[in-house]
CSV table of C-alpha atoms and ligand atoms in Angstrom, one decimal:
chain,number,residue,atom,x,y,z
A,9,MET,CA,3.9,-19.9,-0.1
A,10,ALA,CA,1.1,-18.7,2.2
A,11,ARG,CA,0.0,-15.2,1.5
A,12,LYS,CA,-1.6,-13.0,4.2
A,13,LEU,CA,-4.9,-11.5,2.9
A,14,PHE,CA,-4.8,-7.8,2.3
A,15,ILE,CA,-7.9,-5.6,2.3
A,16,THR,CA,-7.5,-2.0,1.1
A,17,GLY,CA,-10.1,0.8,1.1
A,18,ASN,CA,-9.8,3.2,-1.8
A,19,TRP,CA,-11.8,6.2,-0.6
A,20,LYS,CA,-11.3,7.9,-4.0
A,21,MET,CA,-12.4,11.6,-4.1
A,22,ASN,CA,-14.8,11.3,-1.2
A,23,LEU,CA,-15.4,12.6,2.4
A,24,SER,CA,-14.4,15.7,4.3
A,25,ALA,CA,-11.6,15.9,6.9
A,26,GLU,CA,-14.1,15.4,9.6
A,27,GLN,CA,-15.6,12.4,7.9
A,28,CYS,CA,-12.2,10.9,7.2
A,29,THR,CA,-11.2,11.2,10.8
A,30,ALA,CA,-14.5,9.6,12.0
A,31,LEU,CA,-14.1,6.7,9.6
A,32,ALA,CA,-10.4,6.1,10.3
A,33,SER,CA,-11.0,6.3,14.1
A,34,LYS,CA,-13.8,3.8,13.9
A,35,LEU,CA,-11.7,1.4,11.8
A,36,ALA,CA,-8.7,1.9,14.1
A,37,GLY,CA,-10.7,1.0,17.1
A,38,SER,CA,-12.2,-2.1,15.5
A,39,VAL,CA,-9.4,-3.8,13.7
A,40,GLU,CA,-7.3,-5.9,16.2
A,41,PRO,CA,-3.6,-5.9,15.7
A,42,ASP,CA,-3.4,-9.7,15.9
A,43,TRP,CA,-6.0,-10.3,13.1
A,44,PRO,CA,-4.3,-12.3,10.4
A,45,VAL,CA,-5.5,-9.9,7.7
A,46,ALA,CA,-3.6,-6.8,6.6
A,47,VAL,CA,-5.6,-3.7,6.2
A,48,ALA,CA,-4.9,-0.3,4.6
A,49,VAL,CA,-6.9,2.8,3.7
A,50,CYS,CA,-6.2,5.3,0.9
A,51,PRO,CA,-7.8,8.6,1.6
A,52,PRO,CA,-7.6,11.7,-0.7
A,53,CYS,CA,-4.1,13.0,-0.5
A,54,VAL,CA,-5.1,16.2,1.3
A,55,TYR,CA,-6.4,14.1,4.2
A,56,LEU,CA,-3.4,11.7,4.5
A,57,SER,CA,-2.1,13.4,7.5
A,58,VAL,CA,-5.3,13.6,9.4
A,59,VAL,CA,-6.1,10.0,8.6
A,60,GLY,CA,-2.6,9.0,9.6
A,61,ALA,CA,-3.1,10.7,13.0
A,62,ALA,CA,-6.4,8.9,13.5
A,63,LEU,CA,-4.7,5.5,12.6
A,64,ASP,CA,-1.7,6.1,14.8
A,65,GLY,CA,-0.9,3.1,16.9
A,66,SER,CA,-3.4,0.9,15.1
A,67,ALA,CA,-2.9,-2.0,12.8
A,68,ILE,CA,-4.2,-0.2,9.8
A,69,ARG,CA,-1.7,1.1,7.2
A,70,LEU,CA,-1.9,4.3,5.3
A,71,GLY,CA,-1.8,4.5,1.5
A,72,ALA,CA,-2.1,7.2,-1.2
A,73,GLN,CA,-4.2,7.0,-4.4
A,74,ASN,CA,-1.5,8.1,-6.8
A,75,VAL,CA,2.0,9.6,-6.9
A,76,TYR,CA,4.3,11.4,-9.3
A,77,CYS,CA,7.4,9.7,-10.8
A,78,GLU,CA,10.0,12.3,-9.7
A,79,SER,CA,11.3,12.8,-6.2
A,80,ASN,CA,11.3,16.7,-6.2
A,81,GLY,CA,11.5,19.7,-8.5
A,82,ALA,CA,9.4,21.9,-10.7
A,83,PHE,CA,6.3,19.6,-11.1
A,84,THR,CA,3.4,21.8,-10.0
A,85,GLY,CA,0.6,20.0,-8.4
A,86,GLN,CA,2.4,16.7,-8.1
A,87,ILE,CA,3.3,14.7,-4.9
A,88,SER,CA,6.5,12.6,-4.8
A,89,PRO,CA,7.1,9.2,-3.3
A,90,PRO,CA,9.5,10.6,-0.6
A,91,MET,CA,6.8,13.1,0.4
A,92,LEU,CA,4.3,10.3,0.9
A,93,ALA,CA,6.8,8.2,2.9
A,94,ASP,CA,7.6,11.3,4.9
A,95,ILE,CA,4.0,11.7,6.1
A,96,GLY,CA,3.6,8.0,7.0
A,97,CYS,CA,2.3,6.3,3.9
A,98,ASP,CA,3.3,2.7,3.4
A,99,TYR,CA,1.4,2.1,0.2
A,100,VAL,CA,0.5,3.9,-3.0
A,101,ILE,CA,-2.1,2.8,-5.6
A,102,ILE,CA,-0.7,3.2,-9.2
A,103,GLY,CA,-2.5,2.6,-12.5
A,104,HIS,CA,-6.0,2.7,-11.2
A,105,SER,CA,-8.6,2.2,-13.9
A,106,GLU,CA,-9.9,5.8,-13.3
A,107,THR,CA,-6.4,7.2,-14.0
A,108,ARG,CA,-6.0,5.0,-17.0
A,109,HIS,CA,-9.5,5.6,-18.5
A,110,THR,CA,-11.5,8.4,-16.8
A,111,ILE,CA,-9.3,11.3,-15.6
A,112,GLU,CA,-7.7,13.2,-18.4
A,113,PRO,CA,-5.1,13.1,-19.6
A,114,HIS,CA,-5.1,9.3,-19.3
A,115,GLU,CA,-2.1,7.6,-17.8
A,116,ASP,CA,-0.4,5.1,-20.1
A,117,ASP,CA,1.7,2.0,-19.2
A,118,ALA,CA,5.0,3.9,-19.7
A,119,LEU,CA,4.1,6.5,-17.1
A,120,ILE,CA,2.6,3.9,-14.8
A,121,ASN,CA,5.9,2.0,-15.0
A,122,ARG,CA,7.9,5.2,-14.1
A,123,LYS,CA,5.7,5.8,-11.2
A,124,VAL,CA,6.1,2.2,-9.9
A,125,LEU,CA,9.9,2.3,-10.1
A,126,ALA,CA,9.9,5.8,-8.5
A,127,ALA,CA,7.6,4.7,-5.7
A,128,LEU,CA,9.7,1.6,-4.9
A,129,ALA,CA,12.9,3.7,-5.0
A,130,GLY,CA,11.1,6.1,-2.6
A,131,GLY,CA,10.5,3.4,0.0
A,132,LEU,CA,6.8,2.8,-0.8
A,133,LYS,CA,4.9,-0.4,-1.4
A,134,VAL,CA,2.9,-0.4,-4.6
A,135,ILE,CA,-0.6,-1.6,-5.4
A,136,LEU,CA,-0.6,-1.8,-9.2
A,137,CYS,CA,-4.0,-1.9,-10.7
A,138,ILE,CA,-4.7,-3.8,-13.9
A,139,GLY,CA,-7.9,-4.8,-15.7
A,140,GLU,CA,-9.7,-5.1,-19.0
A,141,THR,CA,-12.7,-3.1,-20.2
A,142,LEU,CA,-16.0,-4.7,-21.1
A,143,ASP,CA,-15.2,-4.4,-24.9
A,144,GLN,CA,-11.8,-6.1,-24.4
A,145,ARG,CA,-13.4,-8.9,-22.4
A,146,LYS,CA,-16.1,-9.4,-25.0
A,147,GLN,CA,-13.4,-9.6,-27.7
A,148,GLY,CA,-11.5,-12.3,-25.8
A,149,GLN,CA,-8.6,-9.9,-25.0
A,150,THR,CA,-8.7,-10.1,-21.2
A,151,GLU,CA,-5.5,-12.2,-20.9
A,152,SER,CA,-3.5,-10.3,-23.5
A,153,ILE,CA,-4.5,-7.0,-21.8
A,154,LEU,CA,-3.6,-8.2,-18.3
A,155,GLU,CA,-0.3,-9.6,-19.6
A,156,ALA,CA,0.6,-6.3,-21.4
A,157,GLN,CA,-0.3,-4.2,-18.4
A,158,LEU,CA,1.8,-6.3,-16.1
A,159,THR,CA,4.7,-6.6,-18.4
A,160,ALA,CA,4.8,-2.9,-19.1
A,161,GLY,CA,3.8,-1.7,-15.6
A,162,LEU,CA,6.5,-3.8,-13.9
A,163,ALA,CA,9.2,-3.4,-16.6
A,164,ASN,CA,12.8,-3.0,-15.3
A,165,MET,CA,11.8,-3.9,-11.8
A,166,HIS,CA,14.2,-6.3,-10.0
A,167,SER,CA,12.7,-9.5,-8.8
A,168,SER,CA,14.0,-8.7,-5.3
A,169,LEU,CA,11.4,-5.9,-5.1
A,170,ALA,CA,8.5,-8.2,-6.0
A,171,GLU,CA,7.6,-8.6,-2.3
A,172,LYS,CA,6.8,-4.9,-2.3
A,173,ILE,CA,4.2,-5.3,-5.0
A,174,THR,CA,0.5,-6.0,-4.7
A,175,ILE,CA,-1.5,-6.5,-7.9
A,176,ALA,CA,-5.1,-5.4,-7.9
A,177,TYR,CA,-7.1,-7.0,-10.6
A,178,GLU,CA,-10.0,-4.6,-11.2
A,179,PRO,CA,-12.1,-5.4,-14.3
A,180,VAL,CA,-13.1,-1.9,-15.5
A,181,TRP,CA,-16.7,-3.1,-16.1
A,182,ALA,CA,-17.0,-4.1,-12.4
A,183,ILE,CA,-15.9,-0.8,-10.9
A,184,GLY,CA,-18.7,1.2,-9.3
A,185,THR,CA,-21.3,-0.7,-11.4
A,186,GLY,CA,-22.5,-3.2,-8.9
A,187,GLN,CA,-21.6,-5.8,-11.4
A,188,THR,CA,-19.0,-8.0,-9.7
A,189,ALA,CA,-16.9,-10.6,-11.5
A,190,THR,CA,-18.1,-14.1,-10.7
A,191,THR,CA,-15.8,-16.1,-8.4
A,192,ASP,CA,-14.8,-18.2,-11.5
A,193,GLN,CA,-13.9,-15.1,-13.5
A,194,ALA,CA,-11.9,-13.6,-10.7
A,195,GLN,CA,-10.0,-16.9,-9.9
A,196,GLN,CA,-9.3,-17.5,-13.6
A,197,ALA,CA,-7.9,-13.9,-14.1
A,198,HIS,CA,-5.9,-14.1,-10.8
A,199,ALA,CA,-4.4,-17.5,-11.7
A,200,PHE,CA,-3.4,-16.1,-15.1
A,201,VAL,CA,-1.9,-13.0,-13.5
A,202,ARG,CA,0.2,-15.2,-11.2
A,203,THR,CA,1.4,-17.2,-14.2
A,204,CYS,CA,2.5,-14.0,-15.9
A,205,LEU,CA,4.3,-12.8,-12.7
A,206,ALA,CA,6.1,-16.2,-12.6
A,207,GLY,CA,7.3,-15.6,-16.1
A,208,GLN,CA,8.5,-12.1,-15.2
A,209,PHE,CA,10.0,-12.8,-11.7
A,210,GLY,CA,10.1,-16.5,-11.1
A,211,LEU,CA,7.7,-18.9,-9.4
A,212,ALA,CA,8.8,-18.2,-5.8
A,213,ALA,CA,8.4,-14.4,-6.2
A,214,ALA,CA,5.1,-14.8,-8.0
A,215,ASN,CA,3.8,-17.1,-5.2
A,216,GLY,CA,4.6,-14.3,-2.7
A,217,ILE,CA,2.8,-11.5,-4.5
A,218,ARG,CA,-0.7,-10.7,-3.3
A,219,ILE,CA,-3.3,-10.3,-6.0
A,220,GLN,CA,-6.4,-8.3,-4.8
A,221,TYR,CA,-9.7,-8.3,-6.5
A,222,GLY,CA,-11.5,-5.0,-7.0
A,223,GLY,CA,-14.8,-4.0,-8.5
A,224,SER,CA,-18.1,-3.8,-6.5
A,225,VAL,CA,-16.8,-5.8,-3.5
A,226,LYS,CA,-19.4,-5.8,-0.8
A,227,PRO,CA,-20.1,-7.6,2.4
A,228,THR,CA,-22.4,-9.9,0.5
A,229,ASN,CA,-19.9,-11.1,-2.0
A,230,ALA,CA,-16.5,-10.7,-0.2
A,231,ALA,CA,-16.4,-14.2,1.5
A,232,ASP,CA,-16.9,-16.1,-1.8
A,233,LEU,CA,-14.3,-14.0,-3.7
A,234,LEU,CA,-11.8,-14.2,-0.9
A,235,ALA,CA,-12.2,-18.0,-0.7
A,236,GLN,CA,-10.7,-18.3,-4.2
A,237,PRO,CA,-7.1,-19.7,-4.0
A,238,ASP,CA,-5.5,-16.9,-6.0
A,239,VAL,CA,-7.6,-14.1,-4.6
A,240,ASP,CA,-5.4,-12.7,-1.8
A,241,GLY,CA,-7.5,-9.7,-0.8
A,242,ALA,CA,-9.7,-6.9,-2.0
A,243,LEU,CA,-9.4,-3.3,-3.2
A,244,VAL,CA,-12.7,-1.8,-2.1
A,245,GLY,CA,-14.2,1.4,-3.3
A,246,GLY,CA,-17.7,2.4,-2.4
A,247,ALA,CA,-18.1,-0.1,0.4
A,248,SER,CA,-15.0,1.1,2.1
A,249,LEU,CA,-16.7,4.5,2.8
A,250,LYS,CA,-18.9,2.9,5.4
A,251,ALA,CA,-17.1,1.5,8.5
A,252,ASP,CA,-19.6,-1.3,9.1
A,253,ASP,CA,-19.5,-2.5,5.5
A,254,PHE,CA,-15.7,-2.3,5.3
A,255,LEU,CA,-15.4,-4.2,8.6
A,256,GLU,CA,-17.7,-6.9,7.4
A,257,ILE,CA,-15.5,-7.3,4.3
A,258,ILE,CA,-12.4,-7.5,6.6
A,259,LYS,CA,-14.2,-10.1,8.7
A,260,ALA,CA,-15.0,-12.1,5.6
A,261,GLY,CA,-11.3,-12.2,5.1
A,262,LEU,CA,-10.8,-13.5,8.6
A,263,GLN,CA,-12.9,-16.5,7.8
A,264,ASN,CA,-10.4,-17.5,5.1
A,265,ALA,CA,-7.3,-16.5,7.0
A,266,SER,CA,-6.7,-19.8,8.7
A,267,GLN,CA,-5.7,-21.1,5.3
A,268,THR,CA,-3.5,-18.2,4.4
A,269,SER,CA,-1.3,-16.9,7.1
A,270,GLY,CA,2.3,-15.8,6.4
A,271,THR,CA,3.5,-12.8,4.5
A,272,ALA,CA,3.9,-9.7,6.7
A,273,VAL,CA,2.5,-6.4,5.5
B,303,13P,P1,-16.0,-0.1,-6.2
B,303,13P,O1,-15.8,-1.0,-5.0
B,303,13P,O2,-16.8,1.1,-5.8
B,303,13P,O3,-16.6,-0.8,-7.4
B,303,13P,O4,-14.6,0.5,-6.6
B,303,13P,C1,-13.6,-0.4,-6.9
B,303,13P,C2,-12.3,0.3,-7.0
B,303,13P,O5,-12.1,1.0,-8.0
B,303,13P,C3,-11.3,0.2,-6.0
B,303,13P,O6,-10.1,0.8,-6.4
């Protein structure tokens, strides 16, 4: 099944309201609605509404960087899936490497799974991040880590919801380091992820799930990564903060899009 490439900008904890508006407005005015590449941006949660306003009427979708696993109640400081949907979010990133490994307390697979199920129940689409650390790769554990994170992260999810899932393969050692996975490393990991997804949800569902690559994606390496058969897009950090760089990455996706039209966002 053909999969439409999906390029997402993860702005992480960067930019002011004014800078978010300027970046979103420039992207909104540059991405044509008929481009065969899906695009989303995930600003800091306090700026979701201003970015949503700047994107209004454009082809670019809005996403959040995290969410809590309950829909309302006494959970000070948390934001629920229905709240994100209410202010116009289509997507939420869950299980990002920084929430698994950097920000304390670290999120574990059980919490990530609760968040995935809650987000889907709240009407959001999920970008589930998975990836191995450098130590795990050196010890030959990459595949077992990816399989464990997928199995646990998507536990108890009905296969009919698979179309609402994007997987982001983000090797921890490639995030923010300038050290990108080679095209072979990315393709090998993505193909393995798809095999795992087929085991969990069946081949048809697995063939419809987009698998983004993330980790030091730049205008200079995007075209090669996106040309890999199982690389269905990119989750871009640093390079998504500059409109021109992010647009170049989207345009690299356009080069490959003739081979990969299909799935709607
Ligand atoms: P960088 O593109 O800055 O390496 O970040 C990748 C990432 O973590 C996207 O979620």
